[in-house]
Structure formats: structure tokens, C-alpha cells
Tab-separated table of C-alpha atoms and ligand atoms in Angstrom:
chain	number	residue	atom	x	y	z
A	7	MET	CA	145.404	145.120	76.107
A	8	THR	CA	146.150	146.088	72.522
A	9	THR	CA	145.577	142.661	70.937
A	10	LEU	CA	142.858	140.286	71.972
A	11	PRO	CA	144.106	137.487	74.222
A	12	GLU	CA	143.795	133.798	73.330
A	13	ALA	CA	141.470	131.291	74.991
A	14	ARG	CA	144.364	130.167	77.197
A	15	ASP	CA	144.489	133.698	78.660
A	16	PHE	CA	140.967	133.401	80.058
A	17	ASP	CA	141.369	134.646	83.617
A	18	VAL	CA	138.300	136.071	85.309
A	19	SER	CA	140.456	137.733	87.969
A	20	ALA	CA	142.746	139.696	85.602
A	21	ASP	CA	142.224	143.479	85.638
A	22	TRP	CA	141.350	143.713	81.945
A	23	HIS	CA	138.870	140.849	82.261
A	24	VAL	CA	137.156	142.305	85.291
A	25	ALA	CA	136.774	145.701	83.615
A	26	ASP	CA	135.701	144.655	80.105
A	27	PRO	CA	135.795	141.002	79.038
A	28	TYR	CA	133.244	141.358	76.220
A	29	PRO	CA	135.354	141.706	73.047
A	30	PHE	CA	137.350	138.707	74.284
A	31	LEU	CA	134.222	136.681	75.113
A	32	ALA	CA	132.758	137.497	71.660
A	33	ARG	CA	135.800	135.964	70.024
A	34	LEU	CA	135.628	132.896	72.265
A	35	ARG	CA	131.962	132.354	71.385
A	36	ARG	CA	132.928	132.481	67.721
A	37	GLU	CA	136.175	130.514	67.773
A	38	SER	CA	136.301	128.476	71.002
A	39	PRO	CA	132.820	127.892	72.382
A	40	VAL	CA	134.294	125.191	74.665
A	41	PHE	CA	137.835	125.505	75.978
A	42	TRP	CA	140.133	124.664	78.883
A	43	SER	CA	141.141	127.516	81.166
A	44	GLU	CA	144.424	126.923	82.940
A	45	HIS	CA	143.777	129.839	85.313
A	46	LEU	CA	140.475	128.399	86.493
A	47	ARG	CA	141.552	124.795	85.986
A	48	ALA	CA	138.120	124.350	84.469
A	49	TRP	CA	136.440	124.002	81.097
A	50	VAL	CA	134.397	127.003	80.018
A	51	LEU	CA	131.180	127.101	77.957
A	52	THR	CA	130.571	130.483	76.312
A	53	ARG	CA	127.513	130.141	74.035
A	54	TYR	CA	123.994	130.815	75.308
A	55	ALA	CA	122.563	127.555	73.903
A	56	ASP	CA	125.337	125.430	75.452
A	57	VAL	CA	125.188	127.186	78.817
A	58	ARG	CA	121.428	126.746	78.996
A	59	ALA	CA	121.598	123.116	77.874
A	60	ALA	CA	124.198	122.333	80.555
A	61	TYR	CA	122.052	123.967	83.267
A	62	GLY	CA	119.170	121.836	81.978
A	63	ASP	CA	121.151	118.580	82.188
A	64	PRO	CA	121.932	117.977	85.889
A	65	ARG	CA	122.562	114.288	85.213
A	66	ARG	CA	125.691	115.008	83.139
A	67	PHE	CA	126.512	118.410	84.704
A	68	SER	CA	126.392	117.751	88.437
A	69	SER	CA	126.161	120.448	91.129
A	70	LEU	CA	127.908	118.317	93.777
A	71	GLY	CA	130.540	120.569	95.328
A	72	SER	CA	129.924	123.296	92.741
A	73	LEU	CA	129.862	126.115	95.261
A	74	THR	CA	133.065	125.338	97.078
A	75	ILE	CA	135.373	125.154	94.129
A	76	SER	CA	138.337	127.050	95.518
A	77	ARG	CA	141.535	125.533	94.178
A	78	SER	CA	143.768	127.798	96.185
A	79	LEU	CA	142.941	126.643	99.732
A	80	THR	CA	145.971	125.252	101.541
A	81	ASP	CA	145.863	121.850	103.281
A	82	ALA	CA	145.942	123.603	106.659
A	83	THR	CA	142.870	125.667	105.736
A	84	ARG	CA	141.043	122.627	104.373
A	85	GLU	CA	141.786	120.742	107.561
A	86	LYS	CA	140.521	123.576	109.705
A	87	LEU	CA	137.279	123.829	107.724
A	88	GLY	CA	136.890	120.106	107.106
A	89	GLU	CA	136.961	119.152	110.771
A	90	HIS	CA	133.835	121.191	111.177
A	91	GLY	CA	132.180	119.799	108.066
A	92	SER	CA	131.904	123.325	106.794
A	93	PHE	CA	132.147	122.845	103.045
A	94	LEU	CA	128.439	123.420	102.620
A	95	SER	CA	128.005	119.877	101.359
A	96	SER	CA	124.295	119.960	102.209
A	97	PHE	CA	123.494	123.322	100.661
A	98	VAL	CA	120.722	123.256	98.074
A	99	ALA	CA	122.911	124.690	95.276
A	100	ASN	CA	125.629	122.147	96.027
A	101	VAL	CA	123.626	118.912	95.633
A	102	ASP	CA	121.880	116.875	92.913
A	103	PRO	CA	118.469	115.158	92.838
A	104	PRO	CA	116.964	113.433	94.749
A	105	VAL	CA	118.470	115.357	97.708
A	106	HIS	CA	118.088	118.625	95.796
A	107	THR	CA	114.394	117.952	95.085
A	108	ARG	CA	113.682	117.518	98.803
A	109	LEU	CA	115.677	120.581	99.923
A	110	ARG	CA	114.295	122.788	97.175
A	111	ARG	CA	110.717	121.874	98.131
A	112	SER	CA	111.363	122.997	101.717
A	113	VAL	CA	113.087	126.261	100.774
A	114	SER	CA	110.431	127.188	98.243
A	115	ARG	CA	107.847	127.349	101.042
A	116	ALA	CA	109.395	130.610	102.171
A	117	PHE	CA	109.527	132.229	98.709
A	118	THR	CA	105.876	132.123	97.660
A	119	PRO	CA	104.788	135.087	95.485
A	120	ARG	CA	102.714	136.361	98.409
A	121	ALA	CA	105.603	136.181	100.890
A	122	VAL	CA	107.897	138.007	98.447
A	123	ALA	CA	105.339	140.735	97.643
A	124	ALA	CA	104.876	141.295	101.378
A	125	MET	CA	108.523	142.377	101.637
A	126	GLU	CA	108.152	145.297	99.225
A	127	ASP	CA	106.915	147.857	101.750
A	128	ALA	CA	109.616	146.969	104.258
A	129	PHE	CA	112.296	147.282	101.580
A	130	ARG	CA	110.956	150.629	100.361
A	131	ARG	CA	111.005	151.963	103.940
A	132	LEU	CA	114.588	150.784	104.457
A	133	ASN	CA	115.648	152.694	101.329
A	134	GLU	CA	113.744	155.841	102.335
A	135	ASP	CA	115.258	155.758	105.859
A	136	LEU	CA	118.750	155.440	104.456
A	137	LEU	CA	118.205	158.296	102.005
A	138	ASP	CA	116.843	160.538	104.781
A	139	ARG	CA	120.295	160.233	106.353
A	140	VAL	CA	122.454	160.420	103.220
A	141	VAL	CA	120.704	162.880	100.864
A	142	PRO	CA	121.742	166.060	102.739
A	143	ARG	CA	125.410	165.202	102.148
A	144	GLY	CA	125.256	165.587	98.368
A	145	ALA	CA	127.819	162.842	97.655
A	146	ALA	CA	128.602	159.238	98.652
A	147	ASP	CA	130.288	156.028	97.652
A	148	PHE	CA	127.278	154.190	96.241
A	149	VAL	CA	128.675	150.772	97.148
A	150	ALA	CA	129.611	151.440	100.765
A	151	GLU	CA	126.894	153.910	101.687
A	152	LEU	CA	123.819	153.319	99.521
A	153	GLY	CA	123.842	149.920	97.850
A	154	HIS	CA	124.170	147.437	100.680
A	155	GLU	CA	122.305	148.557	103.765
A	156	PRO	CA	118.673	148.008	102.663
A	157	SER	CA	119.354	144.495	101.288
A	158	VAL	CA	121.439	143.499	104.300
A	159	LYS	CA	118.717	144.643	106.668
A	160	LEU	CA	115.903	143.071	104.680
A	161	THR	CA	117.697	139.724	104.515
A	162	ALA	CA	118.485	139.837	108.226
A	163	ARG	CA	114.826	140.469	109.062
A	164	PHE	CA	113.664	137.756	106.677
A	165	ILE	CA	116.027	135.227	108.277
A	166	GLY	CA	115.423	136.467	111.825
A	167	VAL	CA	118.883	137.893	112.654
A	168	PRO	CA	118.531	140.464	115.474
A	169	GLU	CA	119.502	144.014	114.452
A	170	ALA	CA	122.379	144.050	116.934
A	171	ASP	CA	124.027	141.129	115.067
A	172	GLU	CA	123.707	142.512	111.522
A	173	ALA	CA	127.223	143.995	111.381
A	174	PHE	CA	128.753	140.738	112.649
A	175	VAL	CA	126.907	138.726	110.012
A	176	GLN	CA	127.868	141.126	107.225
A	177	ALA	CA	131.551	140.971	108.159
A	178	ARG	CA	131.536	137.147	108.208
A	179	VAL	CA	129.728	136.988	104.866
A	180	LYS	CA	132.449	139.138	103.285
A	181	GLU	CA	135.078	136.794	104.693
A	182	TRP	CA	133.319	133.796	103.231
A	183	PHE	CA	133.431	135.328	99.756
A	184	GLN	CA	137.098	136.213	100.150
A	185	LEU	CA	138.001	132.756	101.360
A	186	PHE	CA	136.224	130.680	98.739
A	187	LEU	CA	136.052	132.912	95.728
A	188	SER	CA	139.256	134.941	95.540
A	189	PRO	CA	142.797	133.664	96.100
A	190	GLN	CA	144.294	134.573	99.510
A	191	PRO	CA	147.728	134.049	101.079
A	192	PRO	CA	147.922	131.043	103.477
A	193	GLU	CA	147.958	133.041	106.748
A	194	ARG	CA	144.982	135.108	105.678
A	195	GLN	CA	143.140	131.920	104.686
A	196	LEU	CA	143.405	130.548	108.209
A	197	GLU	CA	142.182	133.813	109.646
A	198	LEU	CA	139.208	133.886	107.252
A	199	ALA	CA	138.450	130.229	107.961
A	200	GLY	CA	138.321	131.064	111.676
A	201	GLY	CA	135.810	133.829	110.946
A	202	PHE	CA	133.712	131.492	108.829
A	203	LEU	CA	133.570	128.878	111.596
A	204	THR	CA	132.440	131.541	114.074
A	205	TYR	CA	129.704	132.409	111.616
A	206	LEU	CA	128.506	128.796	111.317
A	207	ASP	CA	128.454	128.557	115.134
A	208	TYR	CA	126.367	131.706	115.242
A	209	VAL	CA	123.817	130.304	112.779
A	210	ASP	CA	123.797	127.023	114.687
A	211	ARG	CA	122.829	128.889	117.864
A	212	LEU	CA	120.167	130.878	116.012
A	213	VAL	CA	118.570	127.637	114.800
A	214	ALA	CA	118.650	126.176	118.331
A	215	ALA	CA	117.052	129.346	119.714
A	216	ARG	CA	114.199	129.253	117.172
A	217	ALA	CA	113.605	125.551	117.813
A	218	LYS	CA	112.820	126.476	121.431
A	219	ASP	CA	111.032	129.737	120.732
A	220	PRO	CA	109.708	130.021	117.136
A	221	ARG	CA	108.951	133.419	115.600
A	222	ASP	CA	107.620	134.677	112.292
A	223	ASP	CA	110.825	134.276	110.264
A	224	PHE	CA	112.594	131.977	107.783
A	225	THR	CA	114.745	130.347	110.451
A	226	SER	CA	111.677	129.306	112.442
A	227	LEU	CA	109.909	128.049	109.302
A	228	MET	CA	112.871	125.840	108.346
A	229	THR	CA	113.605	124.764	111.930
A	230	ALA	CA	110.045	123.435	112.215
A	231	LEU	CA	110.892	121.006	109.369
A	232	ILE	CA	113.861	119.429	111.197
A	233	GLY	CA	113.400	115.703	111.719
A	234	ASP	CA	110.609	115.609	109.167
A	235	GLU	CA	111.896	117.046	105.865
A	236	LEU	CA	115.287	118.474	106.845
A	237	THR	CA	118.247	117.768	109.121
A	238	HIS	CA	119.698	120.290	111.574
A	239	ARG	CA	122.846	120.526	109.422
A	240	GLU	CA	120.833	121.241	106.271
A	241	VAL	CA	118.972	124.064	107.990
A	242	VAL	CA	122.214	125.627	109.270
A	243	GLU	CA	123.788	125.499	105.801
A	244	LEU	CA	120.682	126.838	104.162
A	245	ILE	CA	120.474	129.820	106.468
A	246	SER	CA	124.207	130.548	106.252
A	247	THR	CA	124.064	130.606	102.479
A	248	ILE	CA	120.816	132.523	102.077
A	249	LEU	CA	122.433	135.181	104.235
A	250	LEU	CA	125.345	135.124	101.783
A	251	GLY	CA	123.059	135.437	98.758
A	252	GLY	CA	120.829	138.104	100.202
A	253	ASN	CA	123.676	140.194	101.569
A	254	ASP	CA	125.803	140.389	98.529
A	255	THR	CA	124.293	139.497	95.171
A	256	VAL	CA	121.535	142.094	95.087
A	257	PRO	CA	123.759	145.040	96.178
A	258	ASN	CA	126.338	143.927	93.597
A	259	GLN	CA	123.727	143.862	90.863
A	260	LEU	CA	122.378	147.216	91.994
A	261	GLY	CA	125.880	148.729	91.793
A	262	ASN	CA	126.331	147.403	88.247
A	263	THR	CA	122.866	148.645	87.326
A	264	VAL	CA	123.258	152.190	88.644
A	265	LEU	CA	126.684	152.495	87.020
A	266	ARG	CA	125.322	151.380	83.663
A	267	LEU	CA	122.280	153.676	83.816
A	268	LEU	CA	124.422	156.691	84.723
A	269	ARG	CA	126.938	155.980	81.963
A	270	GLU	CA	124.156	155.548	79.420
A	271	GLY	CA	122.517	158.840	80.462
A	272	ALA	CA	119.392	156.850	81.349
A	273	TRP	CA	118.910	158.236	84.879
A	274	PRO	CA	116.323	158.467	86.381
A	275	VAL	CA	114.473	155.619	84.679
A	276	PRO	CA	110.783	156.406	83.986
A	277	PRO	CA	108.684	154.193	86.308
A	278	GLN	CA	107.056	152.251	83.452
A	279	LEU	CA	110.501	151.222	82.126
A	280	ILE	CA	112.096	150.220	85.435
A	281	GLY	CA	111.236	146.500	85.174
A	282	ASN	CA	112.774	146.055	81.724
A	283	ALA	CA	115.701	148.378	82.470
A	284	ALA	CA	116.616	146.163	85.437
A	285	GLU	CA	116.535	143.057	83.180
A	286	GLU	CA	118.651	144.722	80.491
A	287	CYS	CA	121.199	145.745	83.139
A	288	MET	CA	121.313	142.160	84.439
A	289	ARG	CA	121.833	140.904	80.897
A	290	ILE	CA	124.595	143.325	80.021
A	291	ASP	CA	126.268	143.688	83.459
A	292	GLY	CA	125.272	140.580	85.411
A	293	ALA	CA	126.376	140.285	89.037
A	294	SER	CA	126.784	136.537	88.528
A	295	LEU	CA	129.460	135.461	86.053
A	296	GLY	CA	128.179	131.912	85.887
A	297	SER	CA	127.906	128.615	87.741
A	298	PHE	CA	130.261	125.684	88.165
A	299	ARG	CA	129.412	122.038	87.486
A	300	HIS	CA	131.269	118.714	87.408
A	301	THR	CA	130.791	116.373	84.458
A	302	THR	CA	129.629	112.889	85.450
A	303	GLU	CA	130.695	111.333	82.112
A	304	ASP	CA	132.677	112.355	79.020
A	305	VAL	CA	130.767	115.117	77.232
A	306	VAL	CA	131.483	115.891	73.563
A	307	LEU	CA	130.590	119.430	72.496
A	308	HIS	CA	131.609	121.144	69.232
A	309	GLY	CA	134.153	118.366	68.690
A	310	VAL	CA	135.782	118.898	72.100
A	311	THR	CA	135.705	116.121	74.710
A	312	ILE	CA	135.256	117.318	78.265
A	313	PRO	CA	136.391	114.346	80.361
A	314	ALA	CA	134.252	112.848	83.146
A	315	GLY	CA	134.867	114.456	86.546
A	316	ALA	CA	136.016	117.815	85.101
A	317	LEU	CA	135.064	121.189	86.501
A	318	VAL	CA	133.056	123.322	84.040
A	319	LEU	CA	132.132	127.004	84.186
A	320	LEU	CA	128.809	127.805	82.533
A	321	SER	CA	129.540	131.415	81.582
A	322	THR	CA	126.258	133.286	81.920
A	323	ASP	CA	128.259	136.485	81.503
A	324	SER	CA	129.159	135.423	77.984
A	325	ALA	CA	125.675	133.971	77.339
A	326	GLY	CA	124.083	137.358	78.095
A	327	HIS	CA	126.156	138.875	75.288
A	328	ASP	CA	125.499	136.114	72.755
A	329	GLU	CA	124.657	137.844	69.475
A	330	SER	CA	122.552	134.891	68.298
A	331	VAL	CA	120.036	135.606	71.090
A	332	PHE	CA	120.537	139.331	71.795
A	333	PRO	CA	121.141	141.340	68.587
A	334	GLU	CA	123.804	144.058	69.022
A	335	PRO	CA	124.629	142.668	72.460
A	336	GLU	CA	127.017	145.464	73.495
A	337	ARG	CA	124.291	148.079	73.078
A	338	PHE	CA	122.205	148.920	76.128
A	339	LEU	CA	118.555	148.957	74.984
A	340	ILE	CA	116.263	149.944	77.822
A	341	ASP	CA	113.277	148.410	76.007
A	342	ARG	CA	115.033	145.320	74.574
A	343	PRO	CA	112.125	142.897	74.096
A	344	ASN	CA	113.876	139.739	75.314
A	345	ALA	CA	116.178	141.274	77.957
A	346	ALA	CA	114.704	138.983	80.634
A	347	ASP	CA	115.962	135.893	78.767
A	348	HIS	CA	119.401	136.398	80.378
A	349	LEU	CA	120.700	133.532	82.515
A	350	VAL	CA	121.980	135.625	85.428
A	351	PHE	CA	119.686	133.736	87.831
A	352	GLY	CA	120.727	130.391	86.327
A	353	TYR	CA	118.264	128.038	84.673
A	354	GLY	CA	116.580	124.688	85.321
A	355	ILE	CA	116.242	122.943	88.660
A	356	HIS	CA	118.696	125.257	90.476
A	357	PHE	CA	117.181	128.461	89.061
A	358	CYS	CA	117.669	131.087	91.762
A	359	VAL	CA	115.018	130.575	94.407
A	360	GLY	CA	115.447	134.235	95.394
A	361	ALA	CA	115.018	135.608	91.840
A	362	ALA	CA	111.623	137.194	92.490
A	363	LEU	CA	112.924	138.763	95.695
A	364	GLY	CA	116.079	139.972	93.926
A	365	ARG	CA	114.020	141.516	91.125
A	366	LEU	CA	111.664	143.151	93.589
A	367	GLN	CA	114.590	144.755	95.417
A	368	LEU	CA	116.196	146.021	92.212
A	369	ARG	CA	112.944	147.562	90.935
A	370	THR	CA	112.086	149.122	94.281
A	371	ALA	CA	115.576	150.559	94.794
A	372	LEU	CA	115.582	152.078	91.292
A	373	GLU	CA	112.183	153.611	91.869
A	374	VAL	CA	113.073	155.159	95.260
A	375	LEU	CA	116.578	156.273	94.226
A	376	GLY	CA	115.305	157.790	90.973
A	377	ARG	CA	112.626	159.758	92.804
A	378	ARG	CA	114.829	160.960	95.658
A	379	LEU	CA	118.054	161.489	93.694
A	380	PRO	CA	116.972	162.510	90.163
A	381	GLY	CA	120.260	164.411	89.691
A	382	LEU	CA	122.476	161.422	90.566
A	383	ARG	CA	125.740	161.400	88.577
A	384	LEU	CA	129.187	159.816	88.697
A	385	ALA	CA	131.648	161.949	90.667
A	386	PRO	CA	133.953	163.561	88.071
A	387	GLY	CA	137.519	162.268	87.911
A	388	GLU	CA	136.865	159.271	90.152
A	389	ARG	CA	137.744	155.801	88.903
A	390	VAL	CA	135.337	152.913	89.324
A	391	THR	CA	137.094	149.846	90.708
A	392	TYR	CA	135.784	146.282	90.602
A	393	ARG	CA	135.836	143.480	93.138
A	394	ARG	CA	137.778	140.326	92.382
A	395	SER	CA	135.785	137.157	92.410
A	396	LEU	CA	135.469	133.919	90.483
A	397	VAL	CA	131.712	134.054	90.320
A	398	GLY	CA	130.598	137.637	90.836
A	399	ARG	CA	131.014	141.018	89.220
A	400	GLY	CA	130.340	144.330	90.904
A	401	PRO	CA	132.004	147.644	91.698
A	402	ALA	CA	134.201	147.839	94.804
A	403	ALA	CA	133.719	151.617	94.942
A	404	LEU	CA	131.352	153.860	92.995
A	405	PRO	CA	131.711	157.549	93.917
A	406	VAL	CA	128.536	159.493	93.077
A	407	GLU	CA	127.090	162.944	93.757
A	408	TRP	CA	123.749	164.687	93.269
B	507	HEM	C1	120.529	139.731	91.727
B	507	HEM	C2	120.631	138.876	92.719
B	507	HEM	C3	120.910	137.394	92.565
B	507	HEM	C4	121.630	136.723	91.607
B	507	HEM	C5	122.381	137.313	90.403
B	507	HEM	C6	121.545	135.301	91.928
B	507	HEM	C7	122.110	134.274	91.163
B	507	HEM	C8	121.883	132.940	91.361
B	507	HEM	C9	122.301	131.875	90.460
B	507	HEM	C10	123.097	132.062	89.169
B	507	HEM	C11	121.875	130.687	90.983
B	507	HEM	C12	122.036	129.295	90.368
B	507	HEM	C13	123.218	128.561	90.961
B	507	HEM	C14	123.505	127.272	90.249
B	507	HEM	O1	122.748	126.838	89.357
B	507	HEM	O2	124.533	126.665	90.557
B	507	HEM	C15	121.197	130.990	92.240
B	507	HEM	C16	120.662	130.044	93.094
B	507	HEM	C17	120.188	130.349	94.350
B	507	HEM	N1	119.941	131.608	94.866
B	507	HEM	FE1	120.289	133.361	93.934
B	507	HEM	N2	120.813	135.143	93.068
B	507	HEM	C18	120.398	136.390	93.497
B	507	HEM	C19	119.618	136.667	94.612
B	507	HEM	C20	119.252	135.748	95.560
B	507	HEM	C21	118.527	136.056	96.787
B	507	HEM	C22	118.023	137.441	97.173
B	507	HEM	C23	118.395	134.875	97.466
B	507	HEM	C24	117.740	134.591	98.794
B	507	HEM	C25	117.340	135.455	99.667
B	507	HEM	C26	119.020	133.830	96.660
B	507	HEM	C27	119.095	132.485	97.009
B	507	HEM	C28	119.477	131.468	96.150
B	507	HEM	C29	119.412	130.038	96.498
B	507	HEM	C30	118.956	129.438	97.826
B	507	HEM	C31	119.853	129.342	95.356
B	507	HEM	C32	119.987	127.833	95.179
B	507	HEM	C33	118.793	127.276	94.464
B	507	HEM	C34	118.945	125.806	94.115
B	507	HEM	O3	120.070	125.300	94.087
B	507	HEM	O4	117.916	125.163	93.888
B	507	HEM	N3	119.521	134.406	95.517
B	507	HEM	N4	121.209	132.367	92.447
């Protein structure tokens, strides 16, 4: 675009926005920190302080239904999903206290620092195994061939999905994202909804199997709490959505991270800088664009009244580029002192329960990839394309060679 668009042009799915929204977001932070987006049919908060304050105020910014915000689902699709109660109404990110407090306590049992640290060796091995197969080829699409497999396999093992079912689960997870987070034609919606219901049935059967025959995995740990702390439905929704998170967010962030490091000429990252480099990449190229909330009462902010019951996007993408918190926000500074203050994992009571695991995967992948592929570079002449999503940002294809 030659001239900067206006606030009313805010459209996270437009090509120009997906590729480089930052000059536009900078102007919005300055001129329209709170505005109505017709494309999203939601209000948008763009300043770091406002985004963080909204995350920290679950009483006025409710998470009820925040994850299933699709406005484009047809009645037929809604009916198909609704019959099966499959709107994830019991998922931990989709509820408020006191239900959230109870669910969060249960989930957190599986993400203790010790449990997370114990996954490092397994994740390193998964990366090494993959590289043993791919390195001799000298080139690959990073997204399809390098970025996903280790995270998908680690998440499957953590949950307790048998190896033979991994491909099925990954395909259904992709469908879920397409259905809820990017507009689809009506026929395709019904098809995707069918796939999603098959997926919920699958998880339902996995939970039943672990109830009978527990093992050392997340599903068994949560299943043991049924009747006491959790309901069967809550456990099914929790497992379905952790599989979504684990399968997709980390590989997306890794794709953004590798792309940024290669473009900045910062590859391979020296081991002592990997931790901060990963944070700076999350700040500047976050895989999560933000979170949705519903206002429970009228909220007045910078003279604008957001009415009660409105949908609001807390733009963490914009917050990560807020010049009042991150000086020279468009510059990539591998040793930026406050890089980790980004809000890509959210903030407050819903702060990502998998953040430590996500960070561990990013650091480990950068360490192994840097050591095994020190000459990694973008394939010349190839164009990087991005996925379309309301909540996520990541390359759809990233051709690399070494
Ligand atoms: C780089 C990778 C990741 C990113 C960018 C990310 C981002 C986020 C964000 C922004 C939230 C807050 C949602 C809200 O407030 O509405 C969140 C919550 C959550 N994340 Fe992550 N996440 C990542 C990795 C993971 C992983 C690996 C897991 C699990 C294996 C996970 C599981 C969850 C769960 C269960 C919640 C809900 C917590 C709650 O509502 O209390 N995430 N994540």
C-alpha cells in the first residue's frame, strides 16, 4: 500500500497486514489506541499498557466464549457442531473464575518446572532424529519438513497419543484452525466440522481408555481427576485443545523466529544468546496476534466507550511494538534487555500454561538447528508466504538451504 490505511481498514487477514502490519499499528497506537474494526466486528486495543490492563481485569474483560469467536460460521455448521456441544465451552481459556480457577489448578499439575525440564532430552532427540534424515538433502521447506515434526511428536507423547495416530490428530488440528479462525465457504465448513467432530470422538475414546488402563501421560493424570476436580467433558476439551496448542503454536513461532534470524544475519545464534534471541523474536514476530475478550459492562478508555457485551481484541502484536516500552521497536536487538516483557503468552490469570514448555522447545530447537545447520540460509528467489488466521501469525512456506 502506498498510503497508510485508516483504523477502519484494520483487517488481520489482508495480505498487506499479514506481511507487515507494523507501520499501520504504530499509527493506530498514536492516533486510535481503541477503535472499532468492521472486518473483525470487534473493538481493538493497541497500546501495551491497555492490553496488559485488560488481560489483568477478567471481571470487565471476560474470557467466556473468547476462543470460539468465528463470525463466519453458517447456521448449518453451528447446528452440526452445537448438537455435539463442541464449542469448547468448558476449555480453560474459554471460561472465567471461579470455574477457571478450578480448571487451571488441575492443568497446572502437569506443567510443573520439573515435568517441563524432563521433556528437554526427548525434544532434543526428536530434533536430532529429524535432522539425521533431512540434512543430507541440502534444502527443505522449513515449515513442512523441519518446524513441525518434533513439536507434534513431543505433544503427542506428553498427551499419550499413540504414534500411529499422530498424523490423524495433526490433520484434525489443522481443520480446527481453518474452521474457527479463517473464513471458509459453507460447504467446506460442514466438511471441516465433520472432521472436528471425529477428532472430539477420538479424544473421548482416548480418555475412556486411560480411565480403564492409566499410563504415565497427561491424559491419565487428568482422567484420574474426573468426578473429583473435573468432569469428563472438561477433560476431553482440555486434551483436544492442548493438542491444538502444542501442535501449532510452537512450530509457528519457530518459523517466525528462524525467518527473522536469517534475515537479520544472526544465524547461528551463539548458545549464550539463544534465550534472549528467542524472546526478542517473540516480541517482534509473535506467533500469537492477541486474545479476544467480551466486555461485561461499558468500558471507557481514552474517551471511547466500548459497550457492554462487545468483542474486544487485545492486540499483543501491537503491544510488542509499543515504543513506550520497547525503544526502537522495529529494530531486532538480540540482547534487548526487556525483550521478555512481550505479551505473546498473554498475561494474568490465563497466562499461557505451556509457556515454559514453549520456551524450552524454542531454545532447544535453535540450539540443535544452529549446531547441525550452521550454514542455513533462505533459498534465493523464493517468496515467503504467510498463513491466514485471526489469532496467529506464521509462515505457510519457508524454503531454506544449507
Ligand atoms: C510459542 C508458543 C505458544 C504461544 C505463543 C501461546 C500463546 C498463548 C496465549 C496468548 C494464551 C492466553 C490466552 C488468553 O488469555 O485468552 C495461552 C494460553 C494457554 N496456552 Fe499457550 N501458547 C504457546 C504454547 C503452548 C503450549 C506448548 C501449550 C501446551 C502444551 C499451551 C497451552 C495453553 C493453555 C492450556 C492455555 C490456557 C490457559 C488458561 O486459560 O488459563 N500453549 N497461550
